[in-house]
Coordinates of C-alpha atoms in Angstrom, one line a residue:
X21 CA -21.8 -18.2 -75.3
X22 CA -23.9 -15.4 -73.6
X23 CA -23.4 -14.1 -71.0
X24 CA -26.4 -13.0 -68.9
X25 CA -26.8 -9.4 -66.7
X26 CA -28.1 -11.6 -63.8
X27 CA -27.4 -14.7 -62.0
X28 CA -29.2 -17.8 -61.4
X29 CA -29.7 -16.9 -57.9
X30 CA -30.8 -13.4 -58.4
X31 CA -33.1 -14.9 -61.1
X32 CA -34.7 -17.2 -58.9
X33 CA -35.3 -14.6 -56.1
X34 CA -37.1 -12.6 -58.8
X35 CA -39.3 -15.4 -60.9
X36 CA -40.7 -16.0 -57.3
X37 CA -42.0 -12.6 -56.8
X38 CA -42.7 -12.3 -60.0
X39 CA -44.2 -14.9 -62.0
X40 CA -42.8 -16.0 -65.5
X41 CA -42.4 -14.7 -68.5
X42 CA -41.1 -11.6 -67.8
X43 CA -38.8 -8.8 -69.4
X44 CA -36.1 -7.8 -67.2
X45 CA -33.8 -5.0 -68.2
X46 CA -30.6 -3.9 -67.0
X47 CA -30.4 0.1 -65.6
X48 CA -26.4 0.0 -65.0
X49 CA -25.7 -1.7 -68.9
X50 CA -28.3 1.0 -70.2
X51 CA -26.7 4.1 -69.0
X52 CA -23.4 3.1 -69.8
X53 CA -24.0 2.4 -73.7
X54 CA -25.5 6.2 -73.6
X55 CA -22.4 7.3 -72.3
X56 CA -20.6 5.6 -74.6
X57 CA -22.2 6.6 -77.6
X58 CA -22.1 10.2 -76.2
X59 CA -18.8 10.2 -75.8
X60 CA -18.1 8.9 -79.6
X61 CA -20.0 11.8 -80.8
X62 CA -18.9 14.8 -78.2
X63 CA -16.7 15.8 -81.0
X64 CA -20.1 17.4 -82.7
X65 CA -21.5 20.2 -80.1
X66 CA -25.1 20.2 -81.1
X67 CA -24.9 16.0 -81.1
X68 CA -28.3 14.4 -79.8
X69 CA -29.7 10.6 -79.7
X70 CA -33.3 10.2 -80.2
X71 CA -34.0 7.1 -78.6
X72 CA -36.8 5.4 -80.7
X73 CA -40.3 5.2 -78.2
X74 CA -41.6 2.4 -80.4
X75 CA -38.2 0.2 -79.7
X76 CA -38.8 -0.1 -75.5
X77 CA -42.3 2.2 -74.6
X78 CA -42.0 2.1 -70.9
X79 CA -42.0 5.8 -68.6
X80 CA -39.2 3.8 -67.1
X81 CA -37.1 3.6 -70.0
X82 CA -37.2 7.1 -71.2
X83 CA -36.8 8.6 -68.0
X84 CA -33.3 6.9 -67.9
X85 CA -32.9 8.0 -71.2
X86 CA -33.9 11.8 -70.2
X87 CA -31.3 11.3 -67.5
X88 CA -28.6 11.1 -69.6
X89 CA -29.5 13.9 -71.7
X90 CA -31.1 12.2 -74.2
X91 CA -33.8 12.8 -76.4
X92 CA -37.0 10.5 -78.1
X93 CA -38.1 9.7 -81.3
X94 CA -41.9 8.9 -81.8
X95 CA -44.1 7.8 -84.4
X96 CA -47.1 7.6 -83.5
X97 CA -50.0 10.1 -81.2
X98 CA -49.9 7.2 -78.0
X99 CA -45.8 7.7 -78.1
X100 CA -46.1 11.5 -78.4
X101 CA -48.4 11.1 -75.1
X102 CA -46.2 8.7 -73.4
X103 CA -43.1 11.1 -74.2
X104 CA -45.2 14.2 -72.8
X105 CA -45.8 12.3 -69.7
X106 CA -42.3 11.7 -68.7
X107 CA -41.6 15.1 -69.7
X108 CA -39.9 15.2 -72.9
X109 CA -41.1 18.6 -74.3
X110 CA -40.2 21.0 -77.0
X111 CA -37.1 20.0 -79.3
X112 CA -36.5 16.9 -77.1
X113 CA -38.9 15.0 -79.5
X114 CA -38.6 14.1 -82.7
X115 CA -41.3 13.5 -84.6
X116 CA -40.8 10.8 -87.5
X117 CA -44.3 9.6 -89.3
X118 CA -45.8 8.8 -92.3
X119 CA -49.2 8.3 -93.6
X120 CA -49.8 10.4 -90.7
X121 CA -53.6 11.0 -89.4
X122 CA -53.6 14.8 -88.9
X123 CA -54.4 14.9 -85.1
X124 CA -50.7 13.4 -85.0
X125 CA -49.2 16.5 -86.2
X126 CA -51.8 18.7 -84.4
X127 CA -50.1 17.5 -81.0
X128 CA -46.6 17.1 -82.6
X129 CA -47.1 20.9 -83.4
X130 CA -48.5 21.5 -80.0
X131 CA -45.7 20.1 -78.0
X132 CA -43.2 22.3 -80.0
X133 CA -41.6 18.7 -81.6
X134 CA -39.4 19.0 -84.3
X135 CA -41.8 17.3 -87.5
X136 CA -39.9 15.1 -90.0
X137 CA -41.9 15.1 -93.0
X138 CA -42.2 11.8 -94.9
X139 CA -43.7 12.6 -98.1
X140 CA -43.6 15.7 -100.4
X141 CA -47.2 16.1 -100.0
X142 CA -47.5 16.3 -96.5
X143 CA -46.1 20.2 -96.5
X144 CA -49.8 21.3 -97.2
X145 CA -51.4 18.3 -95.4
X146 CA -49.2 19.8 -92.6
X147 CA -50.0 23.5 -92.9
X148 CA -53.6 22.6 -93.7
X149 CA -53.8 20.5 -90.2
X150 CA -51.3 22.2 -88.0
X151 CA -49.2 25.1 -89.7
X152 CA -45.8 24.9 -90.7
X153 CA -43.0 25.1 -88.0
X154 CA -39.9 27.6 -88.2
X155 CA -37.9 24.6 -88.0
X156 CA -38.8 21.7 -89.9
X157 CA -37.1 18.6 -91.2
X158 CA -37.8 15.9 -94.6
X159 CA -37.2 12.6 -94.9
X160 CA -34.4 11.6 -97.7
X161 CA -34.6 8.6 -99.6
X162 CA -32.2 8.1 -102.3
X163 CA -33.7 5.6 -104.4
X164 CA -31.8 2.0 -105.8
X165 CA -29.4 0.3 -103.7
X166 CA -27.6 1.4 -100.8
X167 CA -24.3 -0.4 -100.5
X168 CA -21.4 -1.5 -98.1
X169 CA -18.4 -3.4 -98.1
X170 CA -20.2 -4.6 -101.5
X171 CA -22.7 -6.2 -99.5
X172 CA -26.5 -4.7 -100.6
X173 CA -27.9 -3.8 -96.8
X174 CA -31.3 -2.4 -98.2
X175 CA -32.7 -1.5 -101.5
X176 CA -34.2 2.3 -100.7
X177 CA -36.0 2.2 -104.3
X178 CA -38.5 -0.3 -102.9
X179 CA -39.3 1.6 -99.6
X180 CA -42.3 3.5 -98.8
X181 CA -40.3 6.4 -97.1
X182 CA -39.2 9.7 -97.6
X183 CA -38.6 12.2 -100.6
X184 CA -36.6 11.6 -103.7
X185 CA -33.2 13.7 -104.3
X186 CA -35.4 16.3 -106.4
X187 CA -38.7 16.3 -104.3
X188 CA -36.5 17.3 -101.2
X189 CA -34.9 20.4 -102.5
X190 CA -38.3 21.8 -104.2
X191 CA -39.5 20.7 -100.8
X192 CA -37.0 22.6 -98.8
X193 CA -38.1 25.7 -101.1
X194 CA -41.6 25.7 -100.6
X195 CA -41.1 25.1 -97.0
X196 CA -39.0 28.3 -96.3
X197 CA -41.7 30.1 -98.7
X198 CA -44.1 28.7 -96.1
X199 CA -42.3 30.3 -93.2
X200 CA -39.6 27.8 -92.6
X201 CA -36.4 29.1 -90.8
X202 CA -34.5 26.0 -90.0
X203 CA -33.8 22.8 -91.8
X204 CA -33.1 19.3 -91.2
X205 CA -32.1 16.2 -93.4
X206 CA -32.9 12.5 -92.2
X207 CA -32.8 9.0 -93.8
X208 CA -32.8 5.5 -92.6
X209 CA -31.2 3.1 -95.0
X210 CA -30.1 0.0 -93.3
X211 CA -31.7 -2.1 -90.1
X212 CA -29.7 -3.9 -87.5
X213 CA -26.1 -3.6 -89.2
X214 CA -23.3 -4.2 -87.0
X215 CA -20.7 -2.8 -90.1
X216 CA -19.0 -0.2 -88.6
X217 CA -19.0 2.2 -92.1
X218 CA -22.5 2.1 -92.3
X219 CA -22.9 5.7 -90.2
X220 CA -20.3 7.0 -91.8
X221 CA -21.2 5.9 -95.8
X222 CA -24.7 7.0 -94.9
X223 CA -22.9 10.3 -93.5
X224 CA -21.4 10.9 -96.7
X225 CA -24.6 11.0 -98.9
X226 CA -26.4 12.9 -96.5
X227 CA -23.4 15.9 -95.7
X228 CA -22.6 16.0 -99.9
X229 CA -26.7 16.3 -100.2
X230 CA -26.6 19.0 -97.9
X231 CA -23.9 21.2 -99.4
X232 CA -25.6 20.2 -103.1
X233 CA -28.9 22.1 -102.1
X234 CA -27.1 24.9 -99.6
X235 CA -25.1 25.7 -102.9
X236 CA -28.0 25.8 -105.6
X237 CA -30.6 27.3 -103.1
X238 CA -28.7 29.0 -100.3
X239 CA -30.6 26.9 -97.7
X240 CA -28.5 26.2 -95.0
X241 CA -29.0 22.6 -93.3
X242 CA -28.8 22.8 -89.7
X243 CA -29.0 19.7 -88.4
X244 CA -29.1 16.0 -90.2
X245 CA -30.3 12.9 -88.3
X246 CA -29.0 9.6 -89.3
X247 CA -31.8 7.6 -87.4
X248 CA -31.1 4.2 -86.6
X249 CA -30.1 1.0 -88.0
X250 CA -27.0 0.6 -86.1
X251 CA -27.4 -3.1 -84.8
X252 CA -26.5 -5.7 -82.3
X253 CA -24.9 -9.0 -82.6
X254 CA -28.0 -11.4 -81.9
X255 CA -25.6 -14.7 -82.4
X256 CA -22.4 -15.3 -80.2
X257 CA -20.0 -15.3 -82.6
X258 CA -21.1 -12.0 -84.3
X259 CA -18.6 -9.1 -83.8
X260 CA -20.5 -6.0 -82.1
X261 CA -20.8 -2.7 -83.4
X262 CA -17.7 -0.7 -82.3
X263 CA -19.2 3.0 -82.0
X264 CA -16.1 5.3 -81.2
X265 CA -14.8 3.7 -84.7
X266 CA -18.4 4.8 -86.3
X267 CA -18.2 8.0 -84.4
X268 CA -14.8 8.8 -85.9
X269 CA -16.0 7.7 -89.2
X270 CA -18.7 10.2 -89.1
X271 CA -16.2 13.3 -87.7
X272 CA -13.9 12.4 -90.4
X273 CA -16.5 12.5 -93.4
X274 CA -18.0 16.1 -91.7
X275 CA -14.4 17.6 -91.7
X276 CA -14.3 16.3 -95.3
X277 CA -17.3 17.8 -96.9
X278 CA -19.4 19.9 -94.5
X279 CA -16.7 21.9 -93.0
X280 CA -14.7 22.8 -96.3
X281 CA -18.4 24.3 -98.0
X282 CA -18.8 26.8 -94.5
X283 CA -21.4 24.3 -93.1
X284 CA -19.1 24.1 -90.2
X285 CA -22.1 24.4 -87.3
X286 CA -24.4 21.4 -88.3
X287 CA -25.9 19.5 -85.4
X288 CA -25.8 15.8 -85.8
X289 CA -28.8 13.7 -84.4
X290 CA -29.0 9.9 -84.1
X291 CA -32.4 7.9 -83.4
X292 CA -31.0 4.7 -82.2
X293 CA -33.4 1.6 -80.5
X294 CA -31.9 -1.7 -81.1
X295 CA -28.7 -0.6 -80.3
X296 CA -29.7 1.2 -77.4
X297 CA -31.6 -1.4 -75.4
X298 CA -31.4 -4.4 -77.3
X299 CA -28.4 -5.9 -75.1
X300 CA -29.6 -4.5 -71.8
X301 CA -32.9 -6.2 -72.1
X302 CA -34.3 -10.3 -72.0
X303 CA -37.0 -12.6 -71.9
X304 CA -37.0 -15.0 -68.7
X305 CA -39.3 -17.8 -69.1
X306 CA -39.6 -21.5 -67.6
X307 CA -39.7 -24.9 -69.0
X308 CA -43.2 -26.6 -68.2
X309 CA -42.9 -29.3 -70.7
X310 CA -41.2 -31.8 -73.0
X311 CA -42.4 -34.0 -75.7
X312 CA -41.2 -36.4 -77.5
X313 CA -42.2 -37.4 -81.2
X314 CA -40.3 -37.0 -84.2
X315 CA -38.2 -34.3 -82.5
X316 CA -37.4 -32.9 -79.3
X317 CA -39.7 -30.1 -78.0
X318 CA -39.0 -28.0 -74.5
X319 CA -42.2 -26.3 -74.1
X320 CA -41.7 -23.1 -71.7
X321 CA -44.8 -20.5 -70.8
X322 CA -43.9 -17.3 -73.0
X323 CA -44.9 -17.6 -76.6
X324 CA -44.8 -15.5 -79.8
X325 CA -46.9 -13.3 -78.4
X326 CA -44.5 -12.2 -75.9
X327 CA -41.8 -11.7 -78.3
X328 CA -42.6 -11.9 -82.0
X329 CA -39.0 -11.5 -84.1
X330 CA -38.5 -15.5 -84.1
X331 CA -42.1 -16.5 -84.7
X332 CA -42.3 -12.8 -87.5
X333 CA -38.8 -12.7 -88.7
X334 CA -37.0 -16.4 -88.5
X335 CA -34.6 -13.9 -86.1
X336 CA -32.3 -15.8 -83.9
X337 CA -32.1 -15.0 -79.8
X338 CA -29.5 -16.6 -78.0
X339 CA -30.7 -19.1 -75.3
X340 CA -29.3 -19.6 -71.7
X341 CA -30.6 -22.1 -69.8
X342 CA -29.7 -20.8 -66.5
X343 CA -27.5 -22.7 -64.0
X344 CA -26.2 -24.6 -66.9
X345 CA -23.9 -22.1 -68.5
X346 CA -20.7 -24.6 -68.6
X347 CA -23.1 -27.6 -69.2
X348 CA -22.3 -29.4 -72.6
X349 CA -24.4 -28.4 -74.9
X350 CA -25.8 -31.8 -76.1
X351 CA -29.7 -31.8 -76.6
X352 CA -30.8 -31.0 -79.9
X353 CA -34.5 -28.9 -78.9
X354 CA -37.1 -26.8 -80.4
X355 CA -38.1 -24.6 -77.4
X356 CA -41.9 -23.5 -78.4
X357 CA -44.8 -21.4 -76.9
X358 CA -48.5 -22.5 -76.6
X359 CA -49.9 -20.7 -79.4
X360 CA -51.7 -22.9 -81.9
X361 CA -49.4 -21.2 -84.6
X362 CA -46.6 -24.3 -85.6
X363 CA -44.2 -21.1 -86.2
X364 CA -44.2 -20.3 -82.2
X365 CA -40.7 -21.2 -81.8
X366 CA -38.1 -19.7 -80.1
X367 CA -35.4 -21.6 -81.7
X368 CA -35.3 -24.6 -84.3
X369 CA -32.7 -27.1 -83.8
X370 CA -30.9 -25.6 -81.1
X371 CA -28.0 -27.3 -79.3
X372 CA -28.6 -26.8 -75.4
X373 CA -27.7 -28.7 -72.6
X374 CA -30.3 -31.0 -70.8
X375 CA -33.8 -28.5 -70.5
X376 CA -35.7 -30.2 -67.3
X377 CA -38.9 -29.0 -66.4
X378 CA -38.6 -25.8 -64.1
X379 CA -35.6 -24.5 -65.6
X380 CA -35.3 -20.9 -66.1
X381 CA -34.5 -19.7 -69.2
X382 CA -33.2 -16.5 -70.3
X383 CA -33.8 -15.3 -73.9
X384 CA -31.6 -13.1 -74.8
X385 CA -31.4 -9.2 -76.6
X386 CA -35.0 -8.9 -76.4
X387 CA -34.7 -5.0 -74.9
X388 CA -35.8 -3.9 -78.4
X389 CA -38.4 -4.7 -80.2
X390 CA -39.5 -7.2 -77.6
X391 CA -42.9 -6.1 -75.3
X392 CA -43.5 -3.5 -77.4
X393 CA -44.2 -6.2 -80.4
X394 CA -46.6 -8.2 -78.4
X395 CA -50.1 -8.8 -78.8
X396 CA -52.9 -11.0 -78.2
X397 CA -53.2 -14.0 -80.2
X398 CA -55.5 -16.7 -78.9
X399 CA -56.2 -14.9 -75.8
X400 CA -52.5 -14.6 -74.7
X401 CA -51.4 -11.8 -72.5
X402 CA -48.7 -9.6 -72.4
X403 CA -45.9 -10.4 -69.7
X404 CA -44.8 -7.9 -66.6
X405 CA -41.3 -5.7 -67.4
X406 CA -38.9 -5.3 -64.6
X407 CA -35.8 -3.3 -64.2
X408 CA -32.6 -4.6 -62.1
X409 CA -31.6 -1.8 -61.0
X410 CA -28.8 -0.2 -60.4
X411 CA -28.3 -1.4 -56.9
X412 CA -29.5 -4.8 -57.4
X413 CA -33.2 -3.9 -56.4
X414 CA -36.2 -5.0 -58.7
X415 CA -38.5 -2.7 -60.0
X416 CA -41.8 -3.2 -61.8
X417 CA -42.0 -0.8 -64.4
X418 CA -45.1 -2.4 -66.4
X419 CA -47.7 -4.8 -64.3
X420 CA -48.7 -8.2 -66.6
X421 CA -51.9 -8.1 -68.3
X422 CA -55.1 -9.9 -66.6
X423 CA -58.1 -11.2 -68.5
X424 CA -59.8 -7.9 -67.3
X425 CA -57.9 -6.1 -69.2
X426 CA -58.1 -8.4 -72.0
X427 CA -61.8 -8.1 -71.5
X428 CA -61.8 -4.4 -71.1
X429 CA -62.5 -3.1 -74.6
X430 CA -65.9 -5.1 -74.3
X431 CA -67.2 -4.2 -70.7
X432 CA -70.0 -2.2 -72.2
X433 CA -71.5 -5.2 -73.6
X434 CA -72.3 -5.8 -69.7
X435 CA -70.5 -9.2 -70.5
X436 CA -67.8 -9.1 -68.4
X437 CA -67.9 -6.8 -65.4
X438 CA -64.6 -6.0 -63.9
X439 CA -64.0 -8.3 -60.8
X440 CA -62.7 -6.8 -57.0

């Protein structure tokens, strides 16, 4: 069992302002997993979290975030703007792209962002398009297997990203030939891992890397980011992530190899999403139908196209069918959306209590990764985002999508003239 950031009563008060589906996401569980993961890494003085943009794109979001000190990660020129807008300038953003158009790193360059570099060949494409910064940062990936606990979590030899071992030290080189004062190490080698030594292993490879090229080339790393892929237990009986034991993990492997080789002042940067907002966020939809054939079906009015990982990645979400928490659980249901896709399923086989039309259901740790996956498949729109505040009020942080907008990358055809 689930428990839910809002209560049947509240939810209700809500879905009749605001129709279904809708995201809703929780201010007061937000800022206090910042804190927390703030406090696991005050030990390091120069610590930062990049929240990942493309996890939970909403001005709302980041300016929480910006609150509490933190700072984004975007990927993209539209998630560079959004960041601008709120205000994230300078060294606040993080820029982390690859097969990047060169406008990208034009306005990346322009808003003083720190550029992680993806390839080996992007350090001309970059001074070609927008000169090289005096601070700069490149993209590690360590080729084979990356393992924990003996478990395989990802197999970096098969990913598109980053430089290999020797490509980043020439890379580091050239870049300090180029005019390159200050230098960064990142690398991103697991997703959605709850293992609490993933941090720290990935720590490891990246602080002995660090003192490998300081020691052959006398370039000093100042900061390395260990970008995301800390996760979230999706099912009930998952253990969570505990991140003052990660935290302590990391201090302990810093003290170990960093500190002993005089690299005593690096800053360590985290780029976390999932983790950050995956919890604090769902998916409220209602039940509008049933059927009956050679299984049980609960139809309800959001679809894939309001959140994708089920229909994309088989992922499972935790259902609550509200008012019902301590109901058995009884009925075996596929609860579906209306696209004309047979994978539009929220969940397969899942054991619920009785689903009558009307219900309100609450999909759960769809914070990340949710809206910001959605599209417009047969027509479908994307759904309104709220934020419970911390005082209990409702905010509406992104409006629902109306056919005029669906319409509004044709209007010039004269086809569909906006309506009053």
């Amino acid at each position: 069992m689930k428990n839910t950031f809002v209560h049947k009563e509240q939810l209700e008060k809500i879905a009749a302002q605001f129709p279904t589906p809708f995201y809703l996401y929780d201010e007061k569980g937000i800022r206090e997993n910042v804190r927390k993961l703030q406090k696991a890494f005050a030990w390091n003085s120069g610590f930062r979290e990049y929240f990942a943009v493309k996890a939970t794109p909403n001005p709302e979001i980041l300016r929480i975030m910006k609150e509490e000190g933190c700072g984004v990660d975007c990927s993209s020129l539209t998630e560079l703007m959004l960041s601008d807008a709120v205000g994230f300038h300078g060294h606040h953003i993080m820029f982390s792209s690859n097969e990047t158009p060169p406008e990208e790193f034009v306005l990346a360059q322009k808003l003083g962002a720190l550029i992680n570099l993806d390839d080996f060949t992007h350090i001309d494409f970059l001074k070609e398009t927008a000169g090289i910064p005096e601070t700069i940062c490149c993209r590690f990936n360590p080729g084979g297997t990356f393992q924990i606990s003996n478990a395989i979590m990802d197999t970096p030899g098969e990913s598109k990203y980053g430089f290999t071992r020797e490509q980043l030290e020439e890379g580091f080189v050239k870049l300090k030939e180029l005019g390159a004062k200050r230098f960064g190490i990142h690398a991103f080698l697991a997703s959605n891992t709850t293992d609490d030594g993933y941090y720290p292993t990935l720590a490891g490879i990246l602080f002995r890397t660090a003192v490998e090229i300081y020691r052959k080339t006398g370039i000093g790393i100042s900061f390395i980011n260990l970008s995301g892929g800390v996760g979230i237990p999706y099912r009930p009986e998952q253990k969570p992530a505990d991140i003052e034991k990660i935290g302590e993990g990391v201090r302990k492997a810093y003290e170990e190899i960093l500190v002993p080789a005089g690299l005593n002042d690096v800053a360590i940067f985290t780029e976390l999403g999932r983790f950050m907002l995956g919890p604090y966020g769902c998916l409220v939809t209602k039940a509008i139908h049933e059927k009956h054939i050679y299984k049980e079906y609960i139809g309800v009015d959001a679809c894939a196209a309001n959140l994708l990982r089920p229909a994309m990645y088989g992922a499972y979400h935790h259902i609550t069918v509200m008012g019902k928490e301590n109901a058995p659980c009884d009925h075996k249901y596929d609860i579906v959306g209306s696209l004309c896709e047979n994978n539009d399923k929220f969940a397969i086989d899942r054991m619920l209590p009785k689903i009558d039309r009307g219900d309100l259901l609450v999909i759960h740790d769809a914070g990340a990764h949710g809206h910001s996956m959605g599209y417009n498949y047969n027509g479908r729109l994307r759904s309104a985002e709220l934020l419970l505040k911390e005082d209990a009020t409702v905010q509406l942080i992104r409006r629902a999508e109306t056919p005029a907008d669906y319409f509004a990358t044709l209007d010039f055809l004269g086809l569909f003239p906006p309506k009053d």
